[in-house]
Amino acid sequence: MRRLSFGIGMLLAAAWVMPLRAQESTGTVKGVVTDATTQKPVAGVTITVGSRSALSREDGHYILTGVRAGTDTLRTRILGYAPASRLVTVAANDVLEVDLALTPQAVNLTEMVVVGYGEQRAGAVTGAVTAVNADEFNTGRIVSPSELIQNKAAGVQVVESNEPGGGTSIRIRGATSVNASNEPLYVVDGLPLGSSGGGLSAGRDPLNFINPDDIESITVLRDASAAAIYGANAANGVILITTKSGKRRPAFEYSGTASASAVTRVPSMLNAAQFRAAVEQFAPTRVGLLGNANTDWIKQIDRSAYGQEHNFAISGSGATNDYRLSFNFLDQNGILQDTKTRRLALGVNYNQKLFSDRLSLRTSIRGSRTEDRFTPDGVLSNAIGMGPTQPVLDPNAETGYFNWTGGTTTADNPVELYRLAIDRGTTYRSIGNIQASYSLPQVEGLKANLNLGYDVTKATRENFFPSILHGQSKTGNDGSLYRRQPTATNTVLEGFLSYTAPKPVGPGALDLTAGYSYGKSYADTPELQLNGLSTDLLGLNGIPGARTSVDRYNVQESKLISFFGRANYNVNDKYILAASLRRDGSSRFGKDRAWGYFPSVSAGWRISQESFLRDVKWLTDLKLRASWAKTGNQAFANYLQNSTYTVGDAQTQYWLDGTWITTIRPSAVDPNIHWEATQSYDFGLDYAIANGRFSGAIDFYNKKTTDLIFRVPVAAGTNVGDFVTTNIGSMRNRGVELS
């Protein structure tokens, strides 16, 4: 019995002493992993000592606990960097600091790419994403940020109007809608612009308020799996714009450009002799209407357009902060007479780290004033229609310009039109947001993020056509004035948690994101339309008497509430899986169809990491990608699920007891109207050879939009009207991209 008691006692003592010895024989290794070229921290590096391993965080820090005391080899592994190893000696109960500087092997695989609600290494992206950095931007005369990436990304079409301040349309993999917007969602420093695109502007390009010189990078989320994290606003793709931050040393920057633009190719038109010969042959009865001039009407309205731009910036940084203040002045004439844009823009970026770098704050504020002078409607068409035998000037005319007498289909003098008519706009716009990111000390790898932002616009668009214009008198309009003064406010509140497992989960690395988003849009637009002006003297400086006057006041309001999540799993950069889900609730739809789900899944297989290709020295990277996702498009009018009421006119009255009664009639509606849905498949191959000197991608995509919104006729008696706006029809867009 004593022997049994003694044996049990020895076992208990051994069980107590063994963990004590184990505790005494282990230590900790920690440090920072940086890029040897840029000295920036490198995240996602696998660091291994013996049987212990960990992943570096976003700030490059890593920590290995429970490392057996003694001498062993520390090893690193990450795609795009040469493996590093170092002998380390760990003492019991001690902390050893080992900082590592990794040498890039393929720069394009190691770069960080901005994605929705976070960043990823380019080599770990499973969707079709194109990032264009500042050193790759187009140069020359750049008015709008969209011109920076023209012809830089496969599948992205940038169409200019060639008018300063004019509209620039972007199409990512073609159109997805007929009646809703086809513009992508723009996100500037994490702030979505408006609820469905660029926002409001008196000009024709809602991005004109951003100084292109302030932009650090533009990332295009081309396929639905990359964009699906933005849900109901992502059917047309997403463009993420990141602005510049302060540099390490205080610096003053200046850049300036001067430009000249000219028309190099014009429509082939008949000259005076050719036109006279054509009239004599085909319309001999009209020869008497010909003049004796030789006028090139295209040359009368175009010109050499000169422009200048100046950019100033002051930037710097301290131990825990950095800042950048910028100013931009742009004055650009157009190639058509009397067209121009002038922009004054200010930008401020400020970053601050607090609480031992656990809390990061980023503040970004931008504001601008843009003046646009547009070509009055009809100048171009009338320059084509005027005969070359007619003179520009006529001293006997009231305006001093020649015009045809009589007839309502004759062309107007385009020189008279652009010199006497006015079409102009002014836009004030400011956007700003503050982003806070806090690494929770209780859970390593868990970070809480908050984003508060605003987008405010006030614009004026006005045009004036005096009554003495030939076009006004021949149509009996007798002068017109139009003024529109829209104001819009968009606010955004977003909060999300991001978790990067500090150690491998199973064979791979795991990171998770989950959050909430609230957006509200409000706009009011007063409009005034006057026809038959009593005087031309006031121009745009007042409101004259008029034969007819129509004034409107339009108010629009919408809200979007969202819940979203994403999971990424990476096994040694060889097998990569990603999935996301967003649940959107929009006020633009009836209560029964207000909520929608937008999922995505994608996978990547890096074949170049397999053993049968690992020894192929010239092959830097070869990765297969596949994805499926569903996105939505809610970029159309508000209140379509609710009836509107119209007061009847003289043709919509009824007779009752000897009196004509004015009617008030409701519009026909579909209470179940909802967003257009786009489902998309993408299959891609990424490749890089010669240490990344040559790289590219091949993508095949197939996307189908269903529940397209149309105004269609309905059977009599089934609704209160003959037409209703509803979801009907579908369209498909597919293609192959080579980059």
XYZ file of C-alpha atoms in Angstrom:
739
model
C 0.000 0.000 0.000
C 2.867 2.333 0.842
C 4.488 1.493 -2.470
C 1.239 2.337 -4.298
C 0.910 5.645 -2.454
C 4.554 6.440 -3.160
C 4.099 5.664 -6.871
C 1.027 7.905 -7.154
C 2.892 10.679 -5.407
C 5.804 10.416 -7.810
C 3.468 10.587 -10.805
C 1.735 13.690 -9.434
C 5.076 15.329 -8.777
C 6.248 14.534 -12.285
C 3.036 15.916 -13.750
C 3.582 19.143 -11.791
C 7.284 19.439 -12.573
C 7.025 18.706 -16.326
C 5.032 21.859 -17.286
C 7.285 23.838 -14.995
C 10.342 22.576 -16.854
C 8.603 23.184 -20.162
C 7.829 26.729 -19.094
C 11.400 27.280 -18.018
C 12.762 25.934 -21.319
C 10.814 28.184 -23.736
C 11.103 31.777 -24.846
C 9.562 34.347 -27.218
C 10.693 35.666 -30.587
C 9.214 38.873 -31.958
C 10.082 41.605 -34.448
C 9.085 43.521 -37.560
C 9.121 42.341 -41.180
C 9.796 45.018 -43.797
C 10.476 45.293 -47.502
C 14.217 45.728 -48.051
C 13.590 48.133 -50.942
C 10.810 50.366 -49.650
C 11.245 49.793 -45.887
C 7.481 49.408 -45.639
C 5.974 46.714 -43.386
C 5.021 43.416 -45.005
C 1.864 41.659 -43.825
C 0.981 37.984 -44.153
C 4.538 36.619 -43.864
C 4.726 33.141 -42.319
C 7.558 33.070 -39.722
C 8.592 29.670 -38.386
C 10.993 28.608 -35.623
C 10.993 24.905 -34.939
C 7.386 23.778 -34.563
C 6.078 27.286 -33.837
C 4.785 29.603 -36.555
C 3.011 32.961 -36.804
C 1.885 35.530 -39.393
C 3.017 39.144 -39.584
C 0.298 41.760 -39.044
C -0.501 44.794 -41.231
C 2.164 46.814 -39.420
C 4.711 44.054 -40.069
C 4.954 42.960 -36.411
C 4.973 39.292 -35.479
C 5.351 37.327 -32.234
C 6.179 33.673 -31.605
C 5.561 32.328 -28.122
C 6.489 28.960 -26.664
C 9.685 28.651 -28.730
C 11.944 25.932 -27.304
C 15.104 27.338 -25.736
C 18.283 26.781 -27.707
C 19.575 27.454 -31.196
C 17.310 26.954 -34.194
C 16.624 28.402 -37.644
C 14.059 31.155 -38.188
C 12.481 30.923 -41.641
C 10.121 33.160 -43.630
C 7.750 32.359 -46.476
C 5.603 34.649 -48.603
C 4.881 34.856 -52.304
C 6.879 37.514 -54.137
C 9.798 37.649 -51.683
C 12.911 35.530 -51.468
C 12.778 33.120 -48.496
C 14.904 34.307 -45.578
C 16.495 32.251 -42.825
C 18.533 33.130 -39.773
C 20.016 31.233 -36.863
C 18.537 32.411 -33.560
C 19.364 31.460 -30.006
C 16.433 31.589 -27.629
C 16.987 31.731 -23.905
C 14.461 30.376 -21.433
C 11.931 32.965 -20.259
C 13.509 35.574 -22.487
C 12.272 37.709 -25.400
C 14.420 37.814 -28.509
C 13.817 40.603 -31.031
C 14.573 39.719 -34.646
C 13.733 42.236 -37.374
C 13.671 40.982 -40.935
C 14.085 42.775 -44.265
C 12.824 40.711 -47.195
C 14.071 41.052 -50.753
C 11.311 41.259 -53.384
C 11.485 38.714 -56.177
C 8.356 39.757 -58.095
C 7.286 43.273 -57.215
C 3.889 43.021 -58.883
C 2.941 40.137 -56.572
C 3.957 41.876 -53.346
C 2.207 45.210 -53.883
C -0.766 45.937 -51.685
C -4.005 46.391 -53.623
C -6.945 48.337 -52.209
C -10.136 46.278 -52.168
C -13.511 46.929 -50.583
C -13.053 47.488 -46.844
C -9.381 46.577 -46.727
C -6.241 45.721 -48.629
C -4.789 42.541 -50.083
C -1.513 41.567 -51.636
C -1.793 41.498 -55.410
C -0.618 37.893 -55.469
C -3.478 36.811 -53.162
C -6.348 38.413 -55.106
C -8.823 35.941 -56.604
C -10.986 38.444 -58.512
C -10.384 40.505 -61.640
C -8.770 43.596 -60.117
C -6.576 46.186 -61.847
C -4.533 48.671 -59.828
C -2.950 51.671 -61.565
C -0.434 53.675 -59.526
C 0.652 57.277 -59.924
C 3.783 56.422 -61.909
C 1.612 54.576 -64.442
C -0.988 57.325 -64.970
C -1.480 59.031 -68.307
C 0.270 62.383 -68.575
C -0.499 65.556 -70.464
C -3.698 67.563 -70.291
C -5.718 65.800 -67.592
C -8.950 67.454 -66.461
C -10.838 64.560 -64.901
C -9.375 61.672 -62.835
C -10.977 59.173 -65.197
C -8.554 60.279 -67.923
C -5.650 59.012 -65.795
C -6.551 55.370 -66.477
C -7.752 55.652 -70.053
C -6.418 52.584 -71.951
C -4.735 51.344 -68.769
C -7.103 48.557 -67.717
C -8.523 45.767 -69.862
C -12.287 45.867 -70.107
C -12.483 49.479 -68.920
C -13.681 51.965 -71.526
C -13.233 55.694 -70.882
C -15.126 57.865 -73.371
C -14.372 61.593 -73.426
C -16.529 64.349 -74.853
C -13.490 66.566 -75.649
C -15.316 69.453 -74.020
C -13.601 70.977 -70.978
C -15.656 70.004 -67.979
C -17.576 67.706 -70.278
C -18.870 64.297 -69.364
C -16.521 61.340 -69.256
C -18.326 58.024 -69.236
C -16.722 54.872 -67.840
C -17.965 51.438 -68.779
C -16.545 48.359 -67.080
C -17.145 45.262 -69.172
C -19.935 46.930 -71.084
C -23.377 48.107 -70.092
C -25.571 46.181 -67.670
C -28.765 48.218 -67.927
C -30.995 50.032 -70.392
C -32.750 52.607 -68.218
C -30.729 52.567 -64.978
C -27.252 54.077 -64.707
C -24.290 52.242 -66.222
C -21.702 54.266 -64.332
C -19.533 52.412 -61.782
C -19.585 53.169 -58.087
C -16.785 55.584 -57.147
C -15.191 55.262 -53.710
C -12.709 57.979 -52.664
C -10.570 57.124 -49.631
C -13.226 54.695 -48.477
C -16.130 57.101 -49.035
C -18.770 56.068 -51.618
C -19.781 59.075 -53.734
C -23.547 59.292 -53.679
C -25.674 56.197 -53.497
C -25.057 55.020 -57.017
C -22.186 56.726 -58.734
C -20.350 60.006 -58.966
C -22.990 62.299 -57.536
C -24.269 65.713 -58.597
C -22.610 68.345 -60.768
C -23.602 71.387 -62.784
C -21.104 70.176 -65.341
C -21.125 66.850 -67.077
C -18.484 64.964 -65.109
C -19.100 64.345 -61.407
C -15.393 63.590 -60.778
C -14.144 66.979 -61.942
C -13.938 68.223 -58.366
C -10.968 65.937 -57.602
C -7.507 67.218 -58.415
C -5.864 64.423 -60.459
C -2.475 65.372 -59.000
C -3.732 64.361 -55.532
C -4.396 60.764 -56.542
C -1.997 58.033 -55.458
C -3.706 55.058 -57.083
C -6.900 53.973 -58.832
C -8.097 50.397 -58.440
C -10.782 48.983 -60.714
C -12.843 46.080 -59.391
C -13.824 44.629 -62.743
C -15.615 41.404 -61.929
C -18.626 40.879 -59.712
C -16.819 38.785 -57.092
C -14.427 41.652 -56.327
C -17.213 44.248 -56.307
C -19.960 42.235 -54.571
C -18.956 43.533 -51.140
C -20.721 46.770 -52.266
C -23.933 44.901 -53.071
C -26.753 46.877 -54.657
C -24.431 49.561 -56.069
C -21.860 47.272 -57.683
C -23.463 45.908 -60.864
C -21.386 48.281 -63.016
C -18.121 47.651 -61.190
C -16.342 49.750 -58.581
C -13.534 52.291 -58.908
C -11.510 52.882 -55.726
C -9.548 56.148 -55.625
C -6.813 56.609 -53.009
C -5.285 60.052 -52.487
C -1.726 60.853 -51.489
C -0.472 61.058 -47.907
C 2.451 62.982 -46.439
C 6.054 62.057 -47.109
C 8.659 61.213 -44.512
C 10.465 64.500 -44.852
C 8.826 67.932 -45.069
C 8.524 68.809 -48.731
C 7.103 71.482 -50.972
C 5.864 70.289 -54.339
C 4.961 72.234 -57.448
C 3.942 71.021 -60.850
C 2.550 73.006 -63.720
C 1.450 72.331 -67.251
C 0.603 74.402 -70.290
C -1.322 72.840 -73.134
C -2.596 73.610 -76.576
C -5.331 71.644 -78.323
C -6.545 71.901 -81.869
C -8.977 70.136 -84.170
C -6.972 67.881 -86.470
C -9.816 66.173 -88.270
C -13.183 67.662 -89.222
C -16.133 66.379 -91.242
C -15.576 66.539 -94.992
C -17.820 69.349 -96.229
C -18.406 70.974 -99.619
C -16.674 74.292 -100.170
C -18.510 77.217 -101.753
C -17.703 76.254 -105.369
C -18.674 72.624 -104.847
C -21.872 73.604 -103.058
C -22.844 76.035 -105.837
C -22.235 73.352 -108.453
C -24.380 70.870 -106.510
C -27.265 73.351 -106.210
C -27.068 74.229 -109.923
C -27.244 70.537 -110.794
C -29.787 69.174 -108.315
C -31.859 72.242 -107.288
C -31.610 74.856 -110.052
C -34.669 76.703 -108.740
C -32.742 77.534 -105.572
C -29.723 79.143 -107.237
C -31.067 82.596 -106.418
C -30.736 81.883 -102.694
C -26.984 81.359 -102.932
C -24.631 84.014 -101.667
C -21.212 85.075 -102.889
C -19.200 84.262 -99.767
C -16.807 81.338 -99.153
C -17.366 80.465 -95.505
C -15.968 77.468 -93.646
C -18.487 77.296 -90.822
C -16.526 74.667 -88.879
C -13.549 77.000 -88.708
C -15.837 79.767 -87.527
C -16.732 77.863 -84.356
C -13.506 76.007 -83.482
C -10.216 77.368 -82.226
C -6.853 76.460 -80.754
C -7.568 75.869 -77.091
C -4.948 76.849 -74.545
C -4.886 75.736 -70.971
C -2.810 75.967 -67.833
C -2.736 74.059 -64.567
C -0.793 74.638 -61.353
C -0.464 72.290 -58.388
C 1.041 73.156 -55.022
C 1.465 70.756 -52.106
C 3.073 70.835 -48.677
C 3.635 67.531 -46.926
C 5.574 66.058 -44.053
C 5.503 63.579 -41.219
C 6.485 63.071 -37.616
C 7.057 59.978 -35.528
C 3.350 59.214 -35.296
C 1.674 61.416 -37.904
C 1.836 62.693 -41.456
C 0.028 65.409 -43.419
C -0.466 66.737 -46.925
C -2.073 70.026 -47.976
C -2.648 70.642 -51.689
C -3.993 73.397 -53.931
C -4.971 73.132 -57.585
C -5.801 75.754 -60.207
C -7.000 74.695 -63.652
C -7.986 76.998 -66.509
C -8.741 75.080 -69.684
C -10.326 76.426 -72.846
C -12.245 74.181 -75.196
C -11.708 73.636 -78.901
C -15.132 75.178 -79.552
C -15.449 78.924 -79.208
C -16.438 80.271 -75.797
C -16.168 76.944 -73.969
C -13.960 76.531 -70.923
C -13.665 75.142 -67.416
C -11.959 76.699 -64.422
C -11.360 74.846 -61.175
C -10.019 75.793 -57.753
C -9.503 72.812 -55.456
C -8.126 72.250 -51.957
C -7.251 68.948 -50.326
C -6.121 67.989 -46.823
C -4.996 64.550 -45.665
C -3.906 63.953 -42.070
C -2.939 60.643 -40.454
C -2.297 60.148 -36.756
C -1.334 57.123 -34.651
C -2.078 56.959 -30.929
C -1.826 54.571 -27.999
C 1.376 52.856 -29.080
C 0.138 52.693 -32.665
C -2.969 50.728 -31.717
C -5.260 53.552 -32.876
C -4.897 54.971 -36.364
C -6.853 58.012 -37.523
C -7.094 59.187 -41.130
C -8.821 62.417 -42.035
C -9.413 63.461 -45.629
C -11.209 66.637 -46.735
C -11.515 67.939 -50.287
C -13.333 70.946 -51.653
C -13.593 72.647 -55.018
C -15.275 75.382 -57.010
C -15.731 74.626 -60.705
C -16.995 77.047 -63.353
C -18.067 75.629 -66.701
C -18.923 77.421 -69.909
C -20.709 75.091 -72.344
C -21.507 75.162 -76.036
C -25.123 76.354 -76.490
C -27.369 73.732 -78.007
C -27.421 73.909 -81.795
C -23.987 75.391 -82.490
C -22.495 72.230 -83.974
C -25.566 71.108 -85.890
C -26.083 74.543 -87.416
C -22.420 74.770 -88.441
C -23.018 71.613 -90.466
C -26.294 72.880 -91.909
C -25.345 76.420 -92.993
C -24.438 76.850 -96.645
C -20.816 77.811 -97.390
C -21.861 80.520 -99.843
C -23.479 82.621 -97.081
C -21.548 85.265 -95.103
C -21.103 85.340 -91.331
C -22.093 88.991 -90.902
C -25.064 90.994 -92.181
C -25.036 94.715 -91.254
C -28.738 95.006 -92.038
C -29.775 92.311 -89.553
C -30.868 93.178 -85.990
C -28.152 91.020 -84.498
C -25.524 91.911 -87.112
C -25.290 88.270 -88.278
C -26.599 86.719 -91.449
C -29.596 84.366 -91.205
C -32.085 82.937 -93.656
C -35.372 84.787 -93.790
C -38.559 82.813 -93.468
C -39.009 79.099 -92.924
C -38.808 77.095 -89.728
C -36.401 74.426 -90.955
C -33.540 76.636 -92.109
C -30.249 76.550 -90.239
C -29.282 79.266 -87.768
C -26.045 81.198 -87.825
C -23.802 79.275 -85.368
C -21.573 82.307 -84.741
C -24.601 84.349 -83.703
C -25.688 81.527 -81.443
C -22.474 81.039 -79.468
C -21.824 84.783 -79.149
C -25.278 85.809 -77.958
C -26.557 82.724 -76.112
C -25.168 81.688 -72.725
C -24.904 78.224 -71.179
C -22.902 78.021 -67.961
C -22.691 76.239 -64.651
C -21.013 76.570 -61.266
C -20.458 73.717 -58.840
C -19.337 73.832 -55.222
C -18.488 70.431 -53.835
C -16.871 69.064 -50.713
C -16.298 65.529 -49.538
C -14.645 64.382 -46.364
C -14.366 61.492 -44.000
C -12.591 60.350 -40.892
C -11.505 56.755 -40.546
C -10.528 55.192 -37.230
C -8.882 51.811 -36.858
C -8.182 50.326 -33.418
C -6.309 47.089 -32.735
C -7.977 45.514 -29.731
C -5.387 44.431 -27.143
C -7.658 41.698 -25.796
C -7.670 39.725 -29.071
C -4.543 39.717 -31.196
C -5.337 40.314 -34.854
C -8.773 41.854 -34.214
C -9.282 45.402 -35.419
C -12.316 47.679 -35.121
C -12.875 50.183 -37.938
C -15.141 53.215 -38.191
C -15.779 55.423 -41.213
C -17.818 58.647 -41.044
C -18.171 60.685 -44.220
C -20.097 63.343 -46.096
C -20.531 64.469 -49.697
C -22.127 67.896 -50.184
C -22.799 69.595 -53.511
C -24.401 72.887 -54.465
C -24.669 73.700 -58.140
C -26.207 76.199 -60.521
C -26.896 75.494 -64.187
C -28.408 78.265 -66.306
C -28.811 79.173 -69.942
C -30.184 82.205 -71.771
C -31.328 82.515 -75.381
C -32.280 86.135 -76.233
C -35.429 86.773 -78.230
C -33.520 88.381 -81.115
C -31.842 85.100 -82.019
C -32.985 83.753 -85.370
C -33.794 80.368 -83.842
C -36.030 81.974 -81.205
C -37.976 84.162 -83.595
C -38.549 81.516 -86.284
C -40.021 79.058 -83.760
C -42.058 81.685 -81.938
C -40.317 80.947 -78.666
C -39.236 84.599 -78.432
C -36.470 84.159 -75.911
C -35.961 81.663 -73.088
C -34.263 81.469 -69.721
C -33.652 78.312 -67.700
C -32.178 78.073 -64.213
C -31.633 74.947 -62.115
C -30.044 75.002 -58.640
C -29.696 71.493 -57.216
C -28.293 70.811 -53.757
C -27.390 67.322 -52.572
C -26.123 65.872 -49.315
C -24.928 62.303 -48.842
C -23.819 60.945 -45.478
C -22.195 57.604 -44.708
C -21.663 55.689 -41.466
C -19.757 52.417 -41.629
C -18.394 50.198 -38.908
C -16.707 46.865 -39.367
C -14.444 44.372 -37.621
C -11.493 42.756 -39.358
C -9.686 39.765 -37.953
C -6.420 38.320 -39.194
C -5.517 35.139 -37.379
C -2.037 35.660 -35.862
C -1.244 31.981 -36.445
C -2.130 29.601 -39.248
C -5.578 28.062 -38.976
C -5.081 24.525 -40.145
C -2.780 24.590 -43.173
C -3.530 28.202 -44.134
C -4.037 31.810 -43.090
C -7.500 33.156 -42.322
C -8.828 36.697 -42.297
C -12.413 37.771 -41.718
C -14.347 41.018 -42.177
C -17.867 41.815 -40.991
C -19.640 45.140 -40.748
C -22.580 47.502 -41.056
C -23.173 50.419 -43.398
C -25.739 53.224 -43.387
C -26.081 55.749 -46.188
C -28.535 58.577 -46.651
C -29.005 60.765 -49.729
C -31.035 63.966 -49.868
C -31.409 66.359 -52.794
C -33.665 69.284 -53.569
C -33.803 70.976 -56.951
C -35.646 74.213 -57.726
C -36.084 74.864 -61.446
C -37.369 77.823 -63.449
C -38.226 77.866 -67.159
C -39.288 81.115 -68.880
C -40.388 81.437 -72.510
C -41.393 84.561 -74.425
C -39.213 87.024 -72.540
C -40.410 90.605 -72.220
C -36.829 91.908 -72.415
C -33.330 90.650 -73.153
C -31.578 93.322 -71.110
C -31.371 91.365 -67.863
C -29.728 88.327 -69.389
C -28.949 85.920 -66.539
C -28.830 88.712 -63.965
C -32.524 88.720 -63.181
C -35.940 87.257 -63.903
C -37.793 89.200 -66.604
C -41.466 89.010 -67.383
C -42.411 86.135 -69.682
C -45.296 84.789 -71.677
C -45.081 81.416 -69.945
C -43.410 80.541 -66.671
C -42.945 77.052 -65.232
C -41.335 76.530 -61.852
C -40.731 73.208 -60.147
C -39.332 72.066 -56.810
C -38.168 68.473 -56.716
C -37.145 66.722 -53.485
C -35.473 63.302 -53.465
C -34.461 61.214 -50.460
C -33.244 57.655 -50.122
C -31.560 55.418 -47.564
C -29.485 52.266 -47.841
C -28.772 49.993 -44.876
C -26.344 47.121 -45.304
C -24.757 44.220 -43.470
C -21.715 42.603 -45.056
C -19.093 39.954 -44.414
C -16.100 38.431 -46.137
C -13.751 35.495 -45.491
C -10.371 34.815 -47.130
C -8.401 31.617 -46.673
C -4.889 31.244 -48.052
C -2.914 27.991 -48.033
C 0.737 28.853 -48.647
C -0.258 31.192 -51.503
C -1.056 28.028 -53.463
C -4.764 27.573 -52.808
C -6.780 30.728 -52.149
C -10.474 30.870 -51.318
C -12.686 33.925 -50.804
C -16.383 34.445 -50.130
C -18.510 37.465 -49.293
C -22.140 38.240 -48.583
C -23.942 41.560 -48.414
C -27.526 42.175 -47.342
C -28.897 45.500 -48.553
C -32.109 47.239 -47.595
C -33.137 50.165 -49.793
C -35.901 52.733 -49.389
C -36.282 52.812 -53.183
C -38.451 49.716 -53.103
C -41.651 48.573 -51.447
C -41.541 47.017 -48.008
C -41.955 43.503 -49.412
C -38.951 43.869 -51.754
C -36.736 46.205 -49.734
C -34.069 43.637 -48.841
C -31.751 41.722 -51.133
C -28.798 39.348 -50.772
C -25.629 39.646 -52.850
C -23.188 36.732 -52.455
C -19.869 35.950 -54.111
C -17.394 33.067 -54.123
C -13.994 32.874 -55.781
C -10.959 30.624 -55.781
C -7.390 30.738 -56.988
C -4.906 27.952 -57.694
C -1.291 29.014 -58.066
C 0.041 26.314 -60.355
C 3.540 27.774 -60.247
C 3.786 26.723 -56.584
C 3.279 23.088 -57.437
C 6.331 20.821 -57.349
C 6.242 20.087 -61.079
C 6.654 23.812 -61.908
C 8.649 25.082 -58.946
C 11.983 24.487 -60.691
C 10.978 26.372 -63.856
C 13.158 29.437 -63.267
C 11.733 31.691 -65.970
C 8.163 31.275 -64.684
C 7.523 33.714 -61.853
C 3.809 33.198 -61.412
C 0.959 31.227 -62.947
C -2.424 31.349 -61.254
C -5.868 30.157 -62.271
C -8.902 32.064 -60.998
C -12.620 31.331 -61.008
C -15.480 33.296 -59.471
C -19.232 33.700 -59.340
C -21.157 36.599 -57.820
C -24.428 38.436 -57.786
C -24.611 42.222 -57.646
C -27.377 44.798 -57.951
C -28.224 48.113 -59.568
C -30.471 50.581 -57.766
C -29.347 53.641 -59.739
C -32.753 54.801 -60.902
C -35.541 57.071 -59.701
C -36.937 57.126 -56.187
C -40.549 56.414 -55.224
C -41.322 54.194 -58.204
C -43.345 51.908 -55.936
C -45.642 54.804 -54.934
C -48.314 56.533 -56.996
C -47.871 60.154 -57.923
C -50.856 62.416 -58.548
C -51.295 64.765 -61.484
C -53.751 67.645 -61.683
C -55.724 67.483 -64.911
C -55.701 70.072 -67.688
C -58.444 71.274 -70.050
C -58.445 67.936 -71.865
C -58.875 65.863 -68.688
C -62.001 67.412 -67.116
C -65.513 66.058 -66.779
C -68.932 67.726 -66.867
C -71.014 67.633 -63.658
C -74.154 69.676 -63.017
C -73.224 72.361 -65.540
C -69.594 72.686 -64.352
C -66.301 71.340 -65.680
C -64.540 69.537 -62.800
C -60.739 69.304 -62.800
C -59.467 65.777 -62.185
C -56.596 64.531 -60.046
C -55.361 61.165 -61.279
C -52.859 58.673 -59.808
C -50.062 57.079 -61.795
C -49.852 53.362 -62.402
C -47.238 51.616 -60.224
C -45.866 48.182 -59.493
C -45.518 47.926 -55.678
C -43.119 44.978 -56.082
C -40.534 46.822 -58.181
C -36.958 46.024 -57.118
C -33.348 46.382 -58.190
C -31.868 44.933 -61.295
C -29.743 41.869 -60.506
C -26.547 40.891 -62.323
C -25.004 37.441 -62.035
C -21.494 37.060 -63.337
C -18.981 34.278 -63.957
C -15.280 34.960 -64.434
C -12.456 32.586 -65.357
C -8.967 34.056 -65.409
C -5.306 33.194 -65.774
C -2.594 35.441 -64.293
C 0.987 35.009 -65.458
C 4.381 36.592 -64.833
C 7.748 35.662 -66.287
C 11.341 36.847 -65.961
C 10.978 37.830 -62.306
C 7.814 39.763 -63.044
C 9.261 41.907 -65.813
C 6.520 40.626 -68.102
C 3.101 39.946 -66.656
C -0.509 39.894 -67.697
C -3.874 38.186 -67.452
C -6.473 36.492 -69.600
C -10.096 36.655 -68.486
C -13.329 35.252 -69.828
C -16.481 36.678 -68.306
C -20.184 36.130 -68.732
C -22.651 38.363 -66.930
C -26.411 38.409 -67.205
C -28.690 41.114 -65.855
C -32.262 40.162 -65.034
C -35.296 42.136 -63.863
C -34.420 45.086 -66.094
C -36.495 48.169 -65.374
C -38.693 49.369 -68.243
C -41.817 51.458 -68.696
C -44.133 49.075 -70.513
C -47.795 49.028 -71.612
C -50.204 46.984 -69.497
C -53.554 45.440 -70.293
C -56.538 47.729 -69.909
C -58.236 47.417 -66.563
C -55.272 45.813 -64.778
C -53.939 49.093 -63.399
C -54.967 52.729 -63.156
C -52.921 53.629 -66.236
C -51.892 52.236 -69.596
C -48.160 52.179 -68.785
C -46.256 51.073 -65.691
C -42.582 50.984 -64.668
C -41.675 47.448 -63.671
C -39.019 44.729 -63.809
C -39.087 42.909 -67.120
C -36.525 41.431 -69.490
C -32.841 40.554 -69.313
C -29.571 41.208 -71.123
C -26.286 39.350 -71.421
C -22.757 40.696 -71.752
C -19.748 38.440 -72.245
C -16.253 38.718 -73.586
C -12.560 37.924 -73.367
C -9.984 40.330 -71.913
C -6.256 40.253 -72.583
C -3.903 42.454 -70.609
